């Protein structure tokens, strides 16, 4: 029998090689995706998923709108299935991008059915199972079967599907995706090695009893995913907020037993540093993740430096691996098995949805 967490640990550290496969997969399908995209005009993109993949959708929608100029929104699949009138504007040519590791989640499949009934629009699936119900229901599929996991918590599946979404948005916007994203596996490998001990120390810190993950723009969905990893793997109190929103009430929870993790953006780093400095003065420990750290970021305390030299949209996946490791080590230190988080299953199904 495997040690508790063995699958999760292996899946986290396998990400460099799995990311390389994700990029190869995208490049092999790039021509077909271009033809699919150009075959019909699109007025709005709607991204959806459940749990982790809903958070992935938040980042994917932000990437897509910024790069392509096409208005893009993200909603939980259950909202699309149960409250479609709140999401689908009339007389708009819509495309639904559905993100799901298994391709079998009940709300996800229902969201596709309702979308077809309401709009007749096209469906793009991003999944880790090319033979799933979702894949068969979609018009076109980006599949990362090689990223599938034995653990319940998503790690490499999330980041691999994110890379596929990054590549899609960049490619359709005319970016040189092959050149820009090719360095991601190597950078990921360096980050996992260089900051392994820091990730472990932060995860095993006994004095910390609450975690807050702050991110804006592309990073908000990633902050939410980091929050979920910490919560589901280790059963720790963990929340995610936009940095400036954190000051409107939630910062009342900050004390000397708090770790505040800032996913620093290029665009708003000055404001984000102000917030993190404020939390430090309130007694919180600070961990910042930034591409390059100037004096004002270095002064915050511990910093994970991505040093990617990539544009913001191209580096999104790099924020995650060390935070996944931190959650893993937190779980092990607390006697939890991150392979099988409490009360969870790999695929969530509902017997009577409609």
CSV table of C-alpha atoms in Angstrom, one decimal:
chain,number,residue,atom,x,y,z
A,1,UNK,CA,0.0,0.0,0.0
A,2,UNK,CA,1.3,3.5,-0.8
A,3,UNK,CA,2.1,5.9,1.9
A,4,UNK,CA,-0.6,8.6,2.5
A,5,UNK,CA,-0.1,11.4,0.0
A,6,UNK,CA,2.2,9.4,-2.3
A,7,UNK,CA,0.0,9.9,-5.4
A,8,UNK,CA,-0.4,13.6,-4.7
A,9,UNK,CA,3.3,14.2,-4.2
A,10,UNK,CA,4.2,12.4,-7.4
A,11,UNK,CA,1.6,14.2,-9.3
A,12,UNK,CA,2.9,17.6,-8.1
A,13,UNK,CA,6.5,16.9,-9.0
A,14,UNK,CA,5.6,15.4,-12.3
A,15,UNK,CA,4.3,18.7,-13.6
A,16,UNK,CA,7.3,19.7,-15.7
A,17,UNK,CA,7.1,16.7,-17.9
A,18,UNK,CA,3.3,16.7,-18.0
A,19,UNK,CA,3.3,20.4,-19.0
A,20,UNK,CA,5.7,19.6,-21.9
A,21,UNK,CA,3.1,17.0,-23.1
A,22,UNK,CA,0.3,19.6,-22.8
A,23,UNK,CA,2.2,22.0,-25.0
A,24,UNK,CA,2.9,19.2,-27.6
A,25,UNK,CA,-0.8,18.4,-27.5
A,26,UNK,CA,-1.8,22.0,-28.2
A,27,UNK,CA,0.6,22.5,-31.0
A,28,UNK,CA,-0.6,19.3,-32.7
A,29,UNK,CA,-4.2,20.7,-32.7
A,30,UNK,CA,-3.5,24.4,-33.3
A,31,UNK,CA,-4.5,24.4,-37.0
A,32,UNK,CA,-7.8,22.6,-36.3
A,33,UNK,CA,-8.5,25.0,-33.5
A,34,UNK,CA,-7.9,28.0,-35.7
A,35,UNK,CA,-10.3,26.6,-38.3
A,36,UNK,CA,-12.9,25.9,-35.7
A,37,UNK,CA,-12.6,29.4,-34.2
A,38,UNK,CA,-12.8,31.1,-37.6
A,39,UNK,CA,-15.7,29.1,-38.9
A,40,UNK,CA,-18.3,31.2,-37.0
A,41,UNK,CA,-18.2,34.6,-35.3
A,42,UNK,CA,-18.4,34.7,-31.5
A,43,UNK,CA,-19.8,37.6,-29.5
A,44,UNK,CA,-19.1,36.2,-26.1
A,45,UNK,CA,-17.2,33.4,-24.5
A,46,UNK,CA,-18.7,31.6,-21.4
A,47,UNK,CA,-16.2,29.5,-19.3
A,48,UNK,CA,-17.5,27.0,-16.8
A,49,UNK,CA,-16.5,24.2,-14.5
A,50,UNK,CA,-17.0,23.0,-10.9
A,51,UNK,CA,-14.8,23.4,-7.9
A,52,UNK,CA,-11.2,23.6,-9.1
A,53,UNK,CA,-12.2,23.9,-12.8
A,54,UNK,CA,-14.6,26.8,-12.0
A,55,UNK,CA,-11.6,28.6,-10.5
A,56,UNK,CA,-9.6,27.7,-13.6
A,57,UNK,CA,-12.5,29.2,-15.7
A,58,UNK,CA,-12.1,32.5,-13.8
A,59,UNK,CA,-8.5,32.7,-14.9
A,60,UNK,CA,-9.2,31.4,-18.4
A,61,UNK,CA,-11.9,34.0,-19.0
A,62,UNK,CA,-9.6,36.8,-17.9
A,63,UNK,CA,-6.9,35.6,-20.2
A,64,UNK,CA,-9.2,35.1,-23.1
A,65,UNK,CA,-10.8,38.6,-22.9
A,66,UNK,CA,-7.5,40.4,-22.4
A,67,UNK,CA,-5.8,38.6,-25.3
A,68,UNK,CA,-8.6,38.3,-27.9
A,69,UNK,CA,-10.8,41.2,-27.0
A,70,UNK,CA,-13.8,38.9,-27.0
A,71,UNK,CA,-16.0,39.5,-23.9
A,72,UNK,CA,-15.6,36.5,-21.6
A,73,UNK,CA,-17.2,35.5,-18.4
A,74,UNK,CA,-16.9,32.5,-16.0
A,75,UNK,CA,-19.7,30.9,-14.1
A,76,UNK,CA,-20.1,27.7,-12.0
A,77,UNK,CA,-21.6,24.9,-14.1
A,78,UNK,CA,-24.5,24.6,-11.7
A,79,UNK,CA,-25.4,28.3,-12.3
A,80,UNK,CA,-25.5,27.7,-16.0
A,81,UNK,CA,-27.7,24.6,-15.6
A,82,UNK,CA,-30.1,26.1,-13.0
A,83,UNK,CA,-30.1,29.8,-13.8
A,84,UNK,CA,-29.4,30.2,-17.5
A,85,UNK,CA,-31.4,33.4,-17.8
A,86,UNK,CA,-28.8,35.2,-15.5
A,87,UNK,CA,-26.0,34.3,-17.9
A,88,UNK,CA,-27.0,34.0,-21.5
A,89,UNK,CA,-27.9,37.4,-23.1
A,90,UNK,CA,-30.4,37.3,-26.0
A,91,UNK,CA,-29.3,37.7,-29.6
A,92,UNK,CA,-25.7,36.9,-28.8
A,93,UNK,CA,-23.5,34.4,-30.6
A,94,UNK,CA,-22.1,32.5,-27.7
A,95,UNK,CA,-19.5,29.8,-27.3
A,96,UNK,CA,-19.3,27.7,-24.2
A,97,UNK,CA,-15.9,26.5,-22.9
A,98,UNK,CA,-16.3,23.7,-20.5
A,99,UNK,CA,-13.4,22.6,-18.3
A,100,UNK,CA,-13.6,19.3,-16.4
A,101,UNK,CA,-10.9,16.8,-15.3
A,102,UNK,CA,-13.2,13.8,-15.6
A,103,UNK,CA,-15.7,15.1,-18.1
A,104,UNK,CA,-18.4,13.3,-16.1
A,105,UNK,CA,-19.5,15.8,-13.4
A,106,UNK,CA,-23.3,16.0,-13.3
A,107,UNK,CA,-23.6,19.8,-13.3
A,108,UNK,CA,-21.1,20.1,-16.1
A,109,UNK,CA,-23.0,17.7,-18.4
A,110,UNK,CA,-26.2,19.5,-17.5
A,111,UNK,CA,-24.7,22.9,-18.3
A,112,UNK,CA,-23.9,21.7,-21.8
A,113,UNK,CA,-27.4,20.4,-22.3
A,114,UNK,CA,-29.0,23.6,-21.2
A,115,UNK,CA,-26.6,25.7,-23.3
A,116,UNK,CA,-27.5,23.7,-26.4
A,117,UNK,CA,-31.2,24.1,-25.7
A,118,UNK,CA,-31.1,27.8,-25.0
A,119,UNK,CA,-28.5,29.0,-27.5
A,120,UNK,CA,-27.6,26.4,-30.0
A,121,UNK,CA,-24.1,27.6,-29.6
A,122,UNK,CA,-20.9,25.6,-30.0
A,123,UNK,CA,-19.0,23.9,-27.2
A,124,UNK,CA,-15.3,23.6,-26.6
A,125,UNK,CA,-14.2,21.1,-24.0
A,126,UNK,CA,-10.9,21.1,-22.0
A,127,UNK,CA,-10.6,17.8,-20.1
A,128,UNK,CA,-8.3,15.0,-19.0
A,129,UNK,CA,-10.5,12.3,-20.5
A,130,UNK,CA,-10.9,12.3,-24.2
A,131,UNK,CA,-13.5,9.5,-24.0
A,132,UNK,CA,-15.7,11.1,-21.4
A,133,UNK,CA,-19.4,12.1,-21.8
A,134,UNK,CA,-18.3,15.8,-22.0
A,135,UNK,CA,-15.8,15.1,-24.8
A,136,UNK,CA,-18.4,13.3,-26.8
A,137,UNK,CA,-20.9,16.1,-26.3
A,138,UNK,CA,-18.5,18.9,-27.4
A,139,UNK,CA,-17.8,20.2,-30.9
A,140,UNK,CA,-14.1,20.3,-30.3
A,141,UNK,CA,-11.9,18.9,-27.5
A,142,UNK,CA,-8.5,19.8,-26.0
A,143,UNK,CA,-7.6,16.7,-24.0
A,144,UNK,CA,-4.8,16.1,-21.5
A,145,UNK,CA,-5.4,12.4,-20.8
A,146,UNK,CA,-1.7,12.1,-19.7
A,147,UNK,CA,-2.4,14.6,-16.8
A,148,UNK,CA,-5.1,12.4,-15.2
A,149,UNK,CA,-4.6,11.7,-11.5
A,150,UNK,CA,-5.0,8.9,-9.0
A,151,UNK,CA,-5.5,11.4,-6.1
A,152,UNK,CA,-8.8,13.1,-5.6
A,153,UNK,CA,-7.3,16.7,-5.4
A,154,UNK,CA,-6.4,18.3,-8.7
A,155,UNK,CA,-2.8,19.4,-9.1
A,156,UNK,CA,-1.2,18.5,-12.4
A,157,UNK,CA,-4.6,18.2,-14.1
A,158,UNK,CA,-5.5,21.7,-13.2
A,159,UNK,CA,-2.2,23.2,-14.3
A,160,UNK,CA,-2.1,21.2,-17.5
A,161,UNK,CA,-5.7,22.3,-18.5
A,162,UNK,CA,-4.7,25.9,-17.6
A,163,UNK,CA,-1.7,25.7,-19.9
A,164,UNK,CA,-4.1,24.4,-22.7
A,165,UNK,CA,-6.4,27.4,-22.0
A,166,UNK,CA,-3.4,29.8,-22.0
A,167,UNK,CA,-2.1,28.4,-25.3
A,168,UNK,CA,-5.6,28.7,-26.9
A,169,UNK,CA,-6.1,32.3,-25.8
A,170,UNK,CA,-2.6,33.3,-26.9
A,171,UNK,CA,-2.8,31.4,-30.2
A,172,UNK,CA,-6.1,32.9,-31.2
A,173,UNK,CA,-4.7,36.4,-30.3
A,174,UNK,CA,-1.8,35.9,-32.7
A,175,UNK,CA,0.9,35.4,-30.0
A,176,UNK,CA,3.9,33.2,-30.6
A,177,UNK,CA,2.7,30.5,-28.2
A,178,UNK,CA,5.3,28.0,-29.2
A,179,UNK,CA,8.1,30.3,-28.3
A,180,UNK,CA,6.5,32.0,-25.3
A,181,UNK,CA,5.3,28.9,-23.5
A,182,UNK,CA,8.1,26.5,-24.3
A,183,UNK,CA,10.1,27.5,-21.2
A,184,UNK,CA,7.3,26.7,-18.7
A,185,UNK,CA,8.3,23.1,-18.0
A,186,UNK,CA,11.9,24.1,-17.2
A,187,UNK,CA,10.9,27.0,-15.0
A,188,UNK,CA,8.5,24.8,-13.1
A,189,UNK,CA,11.2,22.3,-12.5
A,190,UNK,CA,13.5,25.0,-11.1
A,191,UNK,CA,10.8,26.4,-8.8
A,192,UNK,CA,9.9,23.0,-7.4
A,193,UNK,CA,13.6,22.4,-6.6
A,194,UNK,CA,14.6,25.9,-5.5
A,195,UNK,CA,11.6,26.5,-3.3
A,196,UNK,CA,10.9,23.0,-2.1
A,197,UNK,CA,12.2,23.6,1.4
A,198,UNK,CA,10.4,26.9,1.8
A,199,UNK,CA,7.1,25.3,0.6
A,200,UNK,CA,7.6,22.5,3.2
A,201,UNK,CA,8.5,24.9,6.0
A,202,UNK,CA,5.5,27.1,5.4
A,203,UNK,CA,3.2,24.0,5.2
A,204,UNK,CA,4.6,22.4,8.4
A,205,UNK,CA,4.6,25.7,10.4
A,206,UNK,CA,2.7,24.7,13.6
A,207,UNK,CA,1.9,28.2,14.7
A,208,UNK,CA,-0.2,29.0,11.5
A,209,UNK,CA,-3.9,28.2,11.9
A,210,UNK,CA,-5.3,30.2,9.0
A,211,UNK,CA,-4.3,30.9,5.4
A,212,UNK,CA,-5.4,33.8,3.1
A,213,UNK,CA,-4.5,33.8,-0.6
A,214,UNK,CA,-4.7,37.2,-2.3
A,215,UNK,CA,-4.7,37.6,-6.1
A,216,UNK,CA,-6.1,40.0,-8.7
A,217,UNK,CA,-6.7,39.9,-12.4
A,218,UNK,CA,-5.4,36.6,-13.8
A,219,UNK,CA,-4.2,35.6,-10.3
A,220,UNK,CA,-7.6,35.7,-8.6
A,221,UNK,CA,-8.7,32.3,-9.9
A,222,UNK,CA,-5.3,30.9,-9.0
A,223,UNK,CA,-5.6,32.3,-5.5
A,224,UNK,CA,-9.0,30.5,-5.2
A,225,UNK,CA,-7.5,27.3,-6.4
A,226,UNK,CA,-4.6,27.6,-3.9
A,227,UNK,CA,-7.2,28.2,-1.2
A,228,UNK,CA,-9.1,25.1,-2.2
A,229,UNK,CA,-5.9,22.9,-2.2
A,230,UNK,CA,-5.0,24.0,1.3
A,231,UNK,CA,-8.6,23.5,2.5
A,232,UNK,CA,-9.4,20.1,1.0
A,233,UNK,CA,-6.0,18.5,1.4
A,234,UNK,CA,-5.2,19.6,5.0
A,235,UNK,CA,-8.6,20.6,6.4
A,236,UNK,CA,-7.2,24.0,7.3
A,237,UNK,CA,-9.0,27.3,7.5
A,238,UNK,CA,-8.2,28.9,4.2
A,239,UNK,CA,-9.8,31.7,2.1
A,240,UNK,CA,-9.1,33.7,-1.1
A,241,UNK,CA,-9.8,37.3,-1.8
A,242,UNK,CA,-8.9,40.1,-4.2
A,243,UNK,CA,-6.1,42.0,-2.4
A,244,UNK,CA,-7.9,45.3,-1.9
A,245,UNK,CA,-11.2,43.6,-1.0
A,246,UNK,CA,-9.4,41.8,1.8
A,247,UNK,CA,-9.2,45.2,3.7
A,248,UNK,CA,-13.0,45.5,3.7
A,249,UNK,CA,-13.7,43.2,6.6
A,250,UNK,CA,-11.7,39.9,6.2
A,251,UNK,CA,-8.4,41.5,7.5
A,252,UNK,CA,-10.0,41.4,11.0
A,253,UNK,CA,-9.0,37.7,11.0
A,254,UNK,CA,-5.3,38.5,10.6
A,255,UNK,CA,-3.1,37.8,13.7
A,256,UNK,CA,0.3,36.2,14.5
A,257,UNK,CA,-1.1,32.8,13.5
A,258,UNK,CA,-1.9,33.9,10.0
A,259,UNK,CA,-0.1,33.3,6.7
A,260,UNK,CA,-1.1,35.7,4.0
A,261,UNK,CA,0.1,34.6,0.5
A,262,UNK,CA,0.2,37.3,-2.2
A,263,UNK,CA,0.2,36.3,-5.8
A,264,UNK,CA,1.7,39.5,-7.1
A,265,UNK,CA,0.7,40.9,-10.5
A,266,UNK,CA,2.7,43.2,-12.7
A,267,UNK,CA,-0.2,45.6,-13.2
A,268,UNK,CA,-1.2,46.2,-9.6
A,269,UNK,CA,1.9,45.3,-7.7
A,270,UNK,CA,2.2,48.6,-5.9
A,271,UNK,CA,-1.3,48.4,-4.4
A,272,UNK,CA,-0.8,44.7,-3.6
A,273,UNK,CA,2.4,45.4,-1.7
A,274,UNK,CA,0.6,48.1,0.3
A,275,UNK,CA,-2.0,45.5,1.4
A,276,UNK,CA,0.6,42.9,2.3
A,277,UNK,CA,2.6,45.4,4.3
A,278,UNK,CA,-0.6,46.3,6.1
A,279,UNK,CA,-1.2,42.6,7.0
A,280,UNK,CA,2.4,42.3,8.2
A,281,UNK,CA,1.9,45.2,10.6
A,282,UNK,CA,-1.2,43.4,11.9
A,283,UNK,CA,1.0,40.5,12.8
A,284,UNK,CA,0.6,38.2,9.8
A,285,UNK,CA,3.4,36.2,8.2
A,286,UNK,CA,3.8,37.1,4.5
A,287,UNK,CA,4.7,34.9,1.5
A,288,UNK,CA,4.8,36.7,-1.8
A,289,UNK,CA,5.0,35.1,-5.3
A,290,UNK,CA,6.2,37.5,-8.0
A,291,UNK,CA,8.0,37.3,-11.3
A,292,UNK,CA,10.7,39.7,-10.3
A,293,UNK,CA,11.0,41.1,-6.8
A,294,UNK,CA,12.2,44.7,-6.3
A,295,UNK,CA,13.1,46.1,-2.9
A,296,UNK,CA,9.5,46.8,-1.9
A,297,UNK,CA,8.6,43.1,-2.5
A,298,UNK,CA,11.8,41.7,-0.9
A,299,UNK,CA,11.0,43.7,2.2
A,300,UNK,CA,7.8,41.8,2.7
A,301,UNK,CA,9.6,38.7,3.9
A,302,UNK,CA,9.7,35.4,2.1
A,303,UNK,CA,9.4,35.6,-1.7
A,304,UNK,CA,9.1,33.0,-4.4
A,305,UNK,CA,10.7,34.6,-7.5
A,306,UNK,CA,9.3,33.1,-10.7
A,307,UNK,CA,12.0,34.9,-12.9
A,308,UNK,CA,10.2,33.8,-16.0
A,309,UNK,CA,10.7,36.9,-18.1
A,310,UNK,CA,7.3,36.1,-19.7
A,311,UNK,CA,4.3,38.4,-20.2
A,312,UNK,CA,1.7,38.0,-17.4
A,313,UNK,CA,-0.7,35.9,-19.4
A,314,UNK,CA,2.0,33.3,-20.2
A,315,UNK,CA,3.2,32.7,-16.7
A,316,UNK,CA,-0.1,32.0,-14.9
A,317,UNK,CA,0.6,28.3,-14.2
A,318,UNK,CA,3.9,29.0,-12.5
A,319,UNK,CA,2.2,30.4,-9.4
A,320,UNK,CA,0.7,27.0,-8.4
A,321,UNK,CA,3.2,24.2,-7.9
A,322,UNK,CA,4.9,25.5,-4.8
A,323,UNK,CA,1.5,26.3,-3.2
A,324,UNK,CA,0.4,22.8,-4.0
A,325,UNK,CA,3.5,21.5,-2.3
A,326,UNK,CA,2.7,23.7,0.7
A,327,UNK,CA,-0.8,22.2,1.0
A,328,UNK,CA,0.6,18.7,0.6
A,329,UNK,CA,3.1,19.2,3.5
A,330,UNK,CA,0.5,20.8,5.6
A,331,UNK,CA,-1.8,17.8,5.1
A,332,UNK,CA,1.0,15.3,6.0
A,333,UNK,CA,2.0,17.3,9.1
A,334,UNK,CA,-1.7,17.2,10.3
A,335,UNK,CA,-2.1,13.5,9.8
A,336,UNK,CA,-4.3,13.8,6.7
A,337,UNK,CA,-4.1,11.8,3.5
A,338,UNK,CA,-4.1,14.4,0.6
A,339,UNK,CA,-4.8,11.5,-1.9
A,340,UNK,CA,-8.2,11.0,-0.3
A,341,UNK,CA,-9.5,14.3,1.2
A,342,UNK,CA,-12.2,14.0,3.8
A,343,UNK,CA,-15.8,13.6,2.4
A,344,UNK,CA,-14.7,13.9,-1.3
A,345,UNK,CA,-14.7,11.8,-4.4
A,346,UNK,CA,-12.8,12.1,-7.7
A,347,UNK,CA,-16.0,12.7,-9.6
A,348,UNK,CA,-19.1,14.4,-8.1
A,349,UNK,CA,-22.4,13.1,-9.3
A,350,UNK,CA,-26.0,14.0,-8.4
A,351,UNK,CA,-28.6,11.3,-9.0
A,352,UNK,CA,-31.6,13.6,-9.6
A,353,UNK,CA,-30.5,17.0,-11.0
A,354,UNK,CA,-33.5,18.0,-13.1
